[in-house]
Coordinates of C-alpha atoms in Angstrom, one line a residue:
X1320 CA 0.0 0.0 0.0
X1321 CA 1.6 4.0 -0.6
X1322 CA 2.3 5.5 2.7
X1323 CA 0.5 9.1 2.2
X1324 CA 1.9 11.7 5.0
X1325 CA 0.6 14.6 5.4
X1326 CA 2.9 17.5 7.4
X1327 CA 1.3 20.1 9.1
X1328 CA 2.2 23.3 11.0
X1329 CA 0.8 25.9 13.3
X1330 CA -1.5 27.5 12.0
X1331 CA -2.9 24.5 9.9
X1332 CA -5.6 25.2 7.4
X1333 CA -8.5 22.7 7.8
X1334 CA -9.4 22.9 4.3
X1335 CA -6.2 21.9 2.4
X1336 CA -5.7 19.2 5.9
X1337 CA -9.4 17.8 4.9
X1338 CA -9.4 17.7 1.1
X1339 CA -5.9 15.4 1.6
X1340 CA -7.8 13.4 3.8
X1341 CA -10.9 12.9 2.1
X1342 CA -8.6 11.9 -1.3
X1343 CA -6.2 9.8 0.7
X1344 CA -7.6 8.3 3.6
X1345 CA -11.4 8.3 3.5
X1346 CA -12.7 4.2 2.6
X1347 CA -15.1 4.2 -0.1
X1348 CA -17.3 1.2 0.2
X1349 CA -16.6 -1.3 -3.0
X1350 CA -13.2 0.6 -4.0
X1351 CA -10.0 -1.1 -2.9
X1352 CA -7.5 0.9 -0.9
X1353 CA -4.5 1.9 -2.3
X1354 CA -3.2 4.3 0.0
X1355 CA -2.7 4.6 3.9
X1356 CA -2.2 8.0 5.0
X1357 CA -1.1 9.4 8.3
X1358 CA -1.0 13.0 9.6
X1359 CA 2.4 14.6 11.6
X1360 CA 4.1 17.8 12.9
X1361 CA 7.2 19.3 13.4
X1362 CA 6.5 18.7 17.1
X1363 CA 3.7 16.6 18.4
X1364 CA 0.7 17.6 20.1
X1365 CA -1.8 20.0 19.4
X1366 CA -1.6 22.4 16.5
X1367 CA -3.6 25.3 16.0
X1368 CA -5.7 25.4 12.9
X1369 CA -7.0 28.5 10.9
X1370 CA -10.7 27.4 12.2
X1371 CA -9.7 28.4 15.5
X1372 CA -9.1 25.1 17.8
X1373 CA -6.0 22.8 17.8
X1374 CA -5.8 19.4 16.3
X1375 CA -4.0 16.5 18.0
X1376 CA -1.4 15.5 15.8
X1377 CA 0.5 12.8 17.8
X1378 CA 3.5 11.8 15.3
X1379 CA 6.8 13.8 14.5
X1380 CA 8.9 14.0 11.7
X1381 CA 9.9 10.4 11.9
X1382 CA 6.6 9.5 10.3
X1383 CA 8.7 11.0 6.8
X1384 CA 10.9 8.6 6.8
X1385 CA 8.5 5.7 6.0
X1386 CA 6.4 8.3 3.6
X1387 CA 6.3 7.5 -0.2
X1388 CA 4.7 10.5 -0.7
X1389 CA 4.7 13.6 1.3
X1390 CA 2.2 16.0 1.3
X1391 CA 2.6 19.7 2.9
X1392 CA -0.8 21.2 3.0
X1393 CA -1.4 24.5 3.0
X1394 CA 2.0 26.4 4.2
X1395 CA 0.8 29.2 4.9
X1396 CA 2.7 31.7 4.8
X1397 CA 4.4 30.7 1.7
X1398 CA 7.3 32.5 2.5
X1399 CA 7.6 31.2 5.7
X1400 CA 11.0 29.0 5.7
X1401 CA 11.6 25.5 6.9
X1402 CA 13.2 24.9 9.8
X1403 CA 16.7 22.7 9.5
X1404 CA 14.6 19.6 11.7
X1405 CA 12.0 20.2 8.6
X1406 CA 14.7 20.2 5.8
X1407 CA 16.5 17.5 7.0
X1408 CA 13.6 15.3 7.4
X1409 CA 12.0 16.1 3.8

């Protein structure tokens, strides 16, 4: 199965977040999987979200290494720069 892993960061749009998840890790009933998908964070725990609560996000950046494809959801802003940990791990 392709490891989908979505990387998120303070302040996480929901919509970008939810439209990965609905392609990648929502079961459809009579389709065959063909992806498992997993969510992490720079660092663990809860990240706030542009809807105004905090998501529990409870993997780190080792969740990467076993990605086959990495997703990076909305970056907002997209200026903003990775941090080495991120870099390194991407």
């Amino acid at each position: 199965m392709h490891r989908v892993v979505a990387l998120v960061r303070p302040v996480q749009s929901t919509f970008e977040l939810g439209i990965a998840a609905e392609v990648f890790g929502t079961p459809r009933a009579g389709v065959p999987r063909h992806y498992a998908f997993d969510v992490c964070a720079e660092t663990p725990g809860p990240v706030p979200t542009t809807a105004g609560y905090a998501m529990s996000v409870p993997r780190g950046l080792s969740a990467l290494a076993a990605a086959d494809t990495v997703l990076i959801p909305g970056w907002a802003p997209v200026e903003a720069p990775l941090s080495p940990r991120v870099r390194r791990a991407l």
